Amino acid sequence: MNPAAVHSLRRFALSVPDLGQAEHFYRCFGLDVVPLERGGLSVRTAAHGREVARMHHGPRKTLHHLSFGAFAGDVDRIAAQALEAGARELESPAEGEPGRWFVDPDGRLFHVTEDENRSPKGRSTEELIVHVGPNAAPERNLEVRPRRLGHVMLLTADAGRTANFYVRALGLRLSDATEGIVSFLHHPHGSDHHVLAFVQSSGPAAFHHASFEVPTVDAVGIGANRMAEHGYKQGWGLGRHYAGSNFFHYVRDPWGSFVEYFCDMDYIPAGTPWEPRKVAPENSLSSWGPDVPDYFLVNSEA
Ligand SMILES: [Fe+2]
């Protein structure tokens, strides 16, 4: 029997020292921000109002938790796999929210719950070329509103070992990897090339970036311009990743981690046999793009 598997990454949650700063940053990025009843912020997509992140108040920026969605009948099987893989189960820290909560062997908190929403249903290429012919370029004031959370990348002491835990626990599958550097994971129900990725780093288990899909390369570029106009000038892009094929631009957040605008990521349909590639180190960060800034792979939680 195949392992049971999650079908989506629902949200990530961070602890941050200044919620006002978090609200400003994510609003400028193109997401909606509303207060949570018990304190903290809920970050949502404008189009669907779907929660993609939570911000909690804490002394410094750290990953608070990840939340994954699964089909109704799969949650208990996934929970059993997580325990078997070495997770520890916790009482729910979010009162009233269904689902089961675990701590992974490195101390990261994660949540698995039944969720009927899952996306995407396929590769979203139809809008990549918005206009054909003359006058194809958009105006500078194009509105950029990320439409969904794509993936999260975390820093970890051993990318292969941590990826293997999430393969066993959540039924994720290895997409591509560069040994000793980075591992990319997808789920088997029809998935982006990666919904979760681990990059190797000395220092504590930490949050590196969250990535949001926008419809076009123009939106990636104009989003980056807009963030710079709001004072968020540091980052990396425009470029194209080799693993996943997506176009990207990263914007550095106020705490030294990043958000990424992406479009046109490889999609792995359900039932596709997939052979993980061993990606050469020179391709592990990008296929093309500007030089990687020296602060990009710094562990901002060390
Ligand atoms: Fe990414």
CSV table of C-alpha atoms and ligand atoms in Angstrom, one decimal:
chain,number,residue,atom,x,y,z
A,1,MET,CA,0.0,0.0,0.0
A,2,ASN,CA,1.3,3.5,-0.9
A,3,PRO,CA,1.8,5.8,2.1
A,4,ALA,CA,-0.9,8.3,2.8
A,5,ALA,CA,0.1,11.8,1.7
A,6,VAL,CA,-0.9,15.4,2.3
A,7,HIS,CA,-2.3,17.2,-0.7
A,8,SER,CA,-1.3,20.8,0.1
A,9,LEU,CA,0.8,23.2,2.1
A,10,ARG,CA,-1.9,25.3,3.7
A,11,ARG,CA,0.1,28.0,5.5
A,12,PHE,CA,3.3,28.8,7.3
A,13,ALA,CA,3.5,30.7,10.6
A,14,LEU,CA,6.3,32.9,11.9
A,15,SER,CA,7.0,34.5,15.3
A,16,VAL,CA,8.1,38.1,14.7
A,17,PRO,CA,9.2,40.9,17.0
A,18,ASP,CA,7.0,43.6,15.4
A,19,LEU,CA,3.5,42.7,14.0
A,20,GLY,CA,3.1,46.2,12.6
A,21,GLN,CA,6.2,45.7,10.5
A,22,ALA,CA,4.9,42.3,9.4
A,23,GLU,CA,1.6,43.8,8.3
A,24,HIS,CA,3.3,46.5,6.3
A,25,PHE,CA,5.6,44.0,4.6
A,26,TYR,CA,2.9,41.5,3.6
A,27,ARG,CA,0.5,44.2,2.5
A,28,CYS,CA,3.1,45.8,0.2
A,29,PHE,CA,3.8,42.3,-1.1
A,30,GLY,CA,0.1,42.2,-2.3
A,31,LEU,CA,-1.6,40.1,0.4
A,32,ASP,CA,-4.4,41.0,2.8
A,33,VAL,CA,-3.7,41.1,6.5
A,34,VAL,CA,-6.4,40.8,9.2
A,35,PRO,CA,-6.0,40.5,13.0
A,36,LEU,CA,-6.6,37.0,14.6
A,37,GLU,CA,-9.0,36.8,17.5
A,38,ARG,CA,-6.5,35.5,19.9
A,39,GLY,CA,-3.7,37.9,18.9
A,40,GLY,CA,-1.4,37.9,15.9
A,41,LEU,CA,-2.2,38.3,12.2
A,42,SER,CA,-3.7,36.2,9.5
A,43,VAL,CA,-2.2,36.8,6.0
A,44,ARG,CA,-4.6,36.0,3.1
A,45,THR,CA,-4.8,36.0,-0.6
A,46,ALA,CA,-6.8,38.9,-1.9
A,47,ALA,CA,-8.7,36.9,-4.6
A,48,HIS,CA,-9.9,34.0,-2.5
A,49,GLY,CA,-9.4,35.2,1.1
A,50,ARG,CA,-7.5,32.0,1.8
A,51,GLU,CA,-5.2,32.1,4.8
A,52,VAL,CA,-1.6,31.5,3.7
A,53,ALA,CA,0.4,32.7,6.7
A,54,ARG,CA,0.1,33.6,10.3
A,55,MET,CA,2.2,36.0,12.3
A,56,HIS,CA,2.6,35.6,16.0
A,57,HIS,CA,4.4,38.0,18.3
A,58,GLY,CA,7.7,36.7,19.7
A,59,PRO,CA,11.1,38.0,20.8
A,60,ARG,CA,12.7,37.3,17.4
A,61,LYS,CA,11.8,35.9,14.0
A,62,THR,CA,11.5,32.1,14.0
A,63,LEU,CA,9.4,29.6,12.2
A,64,HIS,CA,6.3,29.0,14.4
A,65,HIS,CA,4.7,26.1,12.4
A,66,LEU,CA,3.7,24.7,9.0
A,67,SER,CA,0.2,23.5,8.3
A,68,PHE,CA,-0.6,20.8,5.7
A,69,GLY,CA,-3.9,19.7,4.3
A,70,ALA,CA,-5.0,16.1,3.6
A,71,PHE,CA,-8.1,14.3,2.4
A,72,ALA,CA,-10.5,13.3,5.2
A,73,GLY,CA,-9.7,9.7,5.4
A,74,ASP,CA,-5.9,10.2,5.3
A,75,VAL,CA,-5.2,12.3,8.4
A,76,ASP,CA,-5.0,9.4,10.9
A,77,ARG,CA,-2.8,7.4,8.6
A,78,ILE,CA,-0.5,10.3,8.1
A,79,ALA,CA,-0.4,10.8,11.9
A,80,ALA,CA,0.6,7.2,12.4
A,81,GLN,CA,3.4,7.6,9.7
A,82,ALA,CA,4.6,10.8,11.4
A,83,LEU,CA,4.9,9.0,14.8
A,84,GLU,CA,6.6,6.0,13.2
A,85,ALA,CA,9.1,8.4,11.5
A,86,GLY,CA,10.0,9.9,14.8
A,87,ALA,CA,7.7,12.8,15.4
A,88,ARG,CA,6.2,13.6,18.8
A,89,GLU,CA,2.5,14.5,19.0
A,90,LEU,CA,1.3,17.6,20.9
A,91,GLU,CA,-1.9,19.0,22.2
A,92,SER,CA,-3.3,21.6,19.8
A,93,PRO,CA,-1.7,24.9,20.5
A,94,ALA,CA,-4.5,26.6,18.4
A,95,GLU,CA,-7.7,26.1,20.3
A,96,GLY,CA,-10.7,25.2,18.2
A,97,GLU,CA,-8.7,24.3,15.1
A,98,PRO,CA,-9.2,20.7,14.1
A,99,GLY,CA,-6.3,18.5,13.0
A,100,ARG,CA,-3.2,17.0,14.7
A,101,TRP,CA,0.0,18.7,15.8
A,102,PHE,CA,3.5,17.2,15.8
A,103,VAL,CA,7.1,18.2,16.5
A,104,ASP,CA,9.7,16.8,14.1
A,105,PRO,CA,13.0,15.4,15.3
A,106,ASP,CA,14.7,18.9,14.9
A,107,GLY,CA,12.0,20.6,16.9
A,108,ARG,CA,9.8,22.1,14.1
A,109,LEU,CA,6.1,22.3,14.8
A,110,PHE,CA,3.7,21.0,12.1
A,111,HIS,CA,0.0,20.5,11.7
A,112,VAL,CA,-2.0,18.1,9.5
A,113,THR,CA,-5.7,18.6,9.0
A,114,GLU,CA,-8.5,17.6,6.8
A,115,ASP,CA,-9.0,20.3,4.1
A,116,GLU,CA,-11.2,20.2,1.0
A,117,ASN,CA,-9.2,23.0,-0.7
A,118,ARG,CA,-6.2,22.0,-2.7
A,119,SER,CA,-4.4,23.8,-5.5
A,120,PRO,CA,-3.2,24.0,-8.1
A,121,LYS,CA,-5.1,21.6,-10.5
A,122,GLY,CA,-2.4,22.0,-13.2
A,123,ARG,CA,0.4,24.1,-14.5
A,124,SER,CA,-0.8,27.7,-14.8
A,125,THR,CA,0.8,28.7,-18.1
A,126,GLU,CA,-2.2,30.2,-19.9
A,127,GLU,CA,-1.6,33.7,-18.7
A,128,LEU,CA,2.2,33.7,-19.1
A,129,ILE,CA,2.0,35.7,-22.3
A,130,VAL,CA,-0.6,38.2,-21.5
A,131,HIS,CA,-0.6,39.9,-24.9
A,132,VAL,CA,0.8,38.8,-28.2
A,133,GLY,CA,1.9,41.4,-30.8
A,134,PRO,CA,2.7,45.0,-30.4
A,135,ASN,CA,2.0,47.0,-27.2
A,136,ALA,CA,2.5,43.8,-25.2
A,137,ALA,CA,4.2,45.3,-22.2
A,138,PRO,CA,2.1,46.2,-19.1
A,139,GLU,CA,1.8,49.6,-17.6
A,140,ARG,CA,3.9,50.3,-14.5
A,141,ASN,CA,0.9,50.3,-12.2
A,142,LEU,CA,-0.1,46.7,-12.9
A,143,GLU,CA,-1.6,45.4,-9.7
A,144,VAL,CA,0.3,42.4,-8.3
A,145,ARG,CA,-1.7,40.2,-6.0
A,146,PRO,CA,-0.2,36.7,-5.3
A,147,ARG,CA,-2.9,34.1,-5.8
A,148,ARG,CA,-1.6,31.3,-3.7
A,149,LEU,CA,1.2,30.0,-1.4
A,150,GLY,CA,3.4,27.7,-3.5
A,151,HIS,CA,6.1,26.4,-1.1
A,152,VAL,CA,8.3,27.0,1.9
A,153,MET,CA,12.0,26.5,2.1
A,154,LEU,CA,13.6,25.8,5.5
A,155,LEU,CA,17.3,25.8,6.6
A,156,THR,CA,18.4,22.5,8.2
A,157,ALA,CA,21.6,20.9,9.4
A,158,ASP,CA,21.2,17.9,6.9
A,159,ALA,CA,18.9,18.5,4.0
A,160,GLY,CA,18.8,14.8,2.9
A,161,ARG,CA,17.9,13.6,6.4
A,162,THR,CA,15.2,16.2,7.1
A,163,ALA,CA,13.7,15.6,3.6
A,164,ASN,CA,13.6,11.9,4.4
A,165,PHE,CA,11.7,12.5,7.6
A,166,TYR,CA,9.0,14.4,5.7
A,167,VAL,CA,8.9,11.7,3.0
A,168,ARG,CA,8.1,9.1,5.6
A,169,ALA,CA,5.8,11.2,7.8
A,170,LEU,CA,3.7,13.1,5.2
A,171,GLY,CA,4.0,10.9,2.1
A,172,LEU,CA,5.9,13.6,0.2
A,173,ARG,CA,8.2,12.5,-2.6
A,174,LEU,CA,11.7,13.7,-3.6
A,175,SER,CA,11.5,15.9,-6.7
A,176,ASP,CA,15.2,16.8,-7.2
A,177,ALA,CA,18.2,17.1,-4.9
A,178,THR,CA,21.8,18.3,-4.8
A,179,GLU,CA,23.5,16.2,-2.2
A,180,GLY,CA,24.7,18.1,0.8
A,181,ILE,CA,23.0,21.3,-0.5
A,182,VAL,CA,19.3,21.1,-1.2
A,183,SER,CA,16.3,18.7,-1.4
A,184,PHE,CA,12.9,19.5,-3.1
A,185,LEU,CA,9.7,17.6,-2.2
A,186,HIS,CA,6.3,17.4,-3.9
A,187,HIS,CA,3.1,15.5,-2.9
A,188,PRO,CA,1.7,12.7,-5.1
A,189,HIS,CA,-1.9,14.2,-5.6
A,190,GLY,CA,-0.9,16.6,-8.4
A,191,SER,CA,1.6,19.0,-7.2
A,192,ASP,CA,4.0,21.9,-8.0
A,193,HIS,CA,7.6,20.6,-8.4
A,194,HIS,CA,8.1,21.5,-4.8
A,195,VAL,CA,5.8,22.4,-1.9
A,196,LEU,CA,8.5,22.0,0.7
A,197,ALA,CA,12.3,22.3,0.3
A,198,PHE,CA,15.3,22.1,2.6
A,199,VAL,CA,18.6,23.9,2.2
A,200,GLN,CA,21.6,22.8,4.2
A,201,SER,CA,23.0,25.2,6.8
A,202,SER,CA,24.9,25.3,10.0
A,203,GLY,CA,23.0,26.9,12.8
A,204,PRO,CA,19.5,26.2,14.0
A,205,ALA,CA,16.5,24.8,12.0
A,206,ALA,CA,15.2,28.1,10.5
A,207,PHE,CA,12.8,29.6,8.0
A,208,HIS,CA,14.4,30.6,4.7
A,209,HIS,CA,11.5,31.7,2.4
A,210,ALA,CA,7.9,31.4,1.4
A,211,SER,CA,7.0,31.5,-2.2
A,212,PHE,CA,3.8,32.9,-3.8
A,213,GLU,CA,2.5,32.4,-7.3
A,214,VAL,CA,1.7,35.4,-9.6
A,215,PRO,CA,0.3,34.9,-13.1
A,216,THR,CA,3.1,36.3,-15.3
A,217,VAL,CA,6.7,37.1,-15.5
A,218,ASP,CA,5.6,40.8,-15.7
A,219,ALA,CA,4.0,40.4,-12.3
A,220,VAL,CA,7.2,38.9,-10.9
A,221,GLY,CA,9.1,42.0,-12.1
A,222,ILE,CA,6.5,44.6,-11.3
A,223,GLY,CA,6.1,43.1,-7.8
A,224,ALA,CA,9.8,43.4,-7.2
A,225,ASN,CA,9.7,47.0,-8.4
A,226,ARG,CA,6.8,47.8,-6.1
A,227,MET,CA,8.5,46.3,-3.0
A,228,ALA,CA,11.6,48.4,-3.8
A,229,GLU,CA,9.5,51.5,-4.0
A,230,HIS,CA,8.2,50.6,-0.5
A,231,GLY,CA,11.8,50.4,0.8
A,232,TYR,CA,12.2,46.6,0.5
A,233,LYS,CA,15.1,46.8,-2.0
A,234,GLN,CA,17.2,43.8,-1.0
A,235,GLY,CA,16.6,40.5,-2.6
A,236,TRP,CA,17.6,38.3,-5.6
A,237,GLY,CA,16.1,38.1,-9.1
A,238,LEU,CA,14.9,38.2,-11.7
A,239,GLY,CA,16.1,34.7,-12.5
A,240,ARG,CA,14.9,31.2,-13.4
A,241,HIS,CA,15.3,28.1,-11.2
A,242,TYR,CA,16.6,24.9,-12.7
A,243,ALA,CA,14.8,22.7,-10.2
A,244,GLY,CA,11.2,23.5,-10.8
A,245,SER,CA,11.8,25.7,-13.8
A,246,ASN,CA,10.0,28.7,-12.2
A,247,PHE,CA,10.9,32.3,-12.8
A,248,PHE,CA,11.6,34.0,-9.5
A,249,HIS,CA,12.3,37.2,-7.6
A,250,TYR,CA,13.1,37.1,-3.9
A,251,VAL,CA,12.5,40.1,-1.6
A,252,ARG,CA,14.3,40.2,1.8
A,253,ASP,CA,11.9,40.6,4.7
A,254,PRO,CA,12.6,42.8,7.8
A,255,TRP,CA,14.1,39.8,9.6
A,256,GLY,CA,16.6,38.5,7.0
A,257,SER,CA,14.4,35.8,5.5
A,258,PHE,CA,12.6,36.1,2.2
A,259,VAL,CA,9.4,36.0,0.2
A,260,GLU,CA,9.5,34.9,-3.4
A,261,TYR,CA,7.3,35.9,-6.3
A,262,PHE,CA,7.2,33.0,-8.8
A,263,CYS,CA,5.4,31.9,-12.0
A,264,ASP,CA,5.4,28.9,-14.3
A,265,MET,CA,6.7,26.2,-12.0
A,266,ASP,CA,6.8,22.6,-13.3
A,267,TYR,CA,3.7,20.6,-12.3
A,268,ILE,CA,3.8,16.9,-11.5
A,269,PRO,CA,0.3,15.4,-12.2
A,270,ALA,CA,-1.1,12.7,-9.9
A,271,GLY,CA,0.1,9.2,-11.0
A,272,THR,CA,3.2,10.5,-12.9
A,273,PRO,CA,6.2,8.3,-12.3
A,274,TRP,CA,8.9,10.7,-11.3
A,275,GLU,CA,12.6,10.0,-11.2
A,276,PRO,CA,14.3,12.5,-8.9
A,277,ARG,CA,17.3,14.1,-10.6
A,278,LYS,CA,20.7,14.6,-9.0
A,279,VAL,CA,21.1,18.3,-9.7
A,280,ALA,CA,24.7,19.5,-10.2
A,281,PRO,CA,25.8,22.0,-7.6
A,282,GLU,CA,26.2,24.8,-10.2
A,283,ASN,CA,22.5,24.4,-11.2
A,284,SER,CA,21.2,24.0,-7.6
A,285,LEU,CA,20.4,27.7,-7.1
A,286,SER,CA,19.4,28.8,-10.6
A,287,SER,CA,19.6,28.3,-14.3
A,288,TRP,CA,20.2,32.0,-14.8
A,289,GLY,CA,19.9,35.2,-12.9
A,290,PRO,CA,22.1,37.8,-11.2
A,291,ASP,CA,24.8,36.9,-8.7
A,292,VAL,CA,23.5,35.5,-5.5
A,293,PRO,CA,23.8,38.2,-2.8
A,294,ASP,CA,26.0,37.1,0.1
A,295,TYR,CA,23.1,37.5,2.6
A,296,PHE,CA,20.9,35.0,0.7
A,297,LEU,CA,21.9,31.8,2.3
A,298,VAL,CA,22.8,33.3,5.8
A,299,ASN,CA,20.9,31.6,8.6
A,300,SER,CA,18.9,34.6,9.9
A,301,GLU,CA,17.9,32.7,13.1
A,302,ALA,CA,21.5,31.8,14.1
B,1,FE,FE,11.5,29.1,-3.7
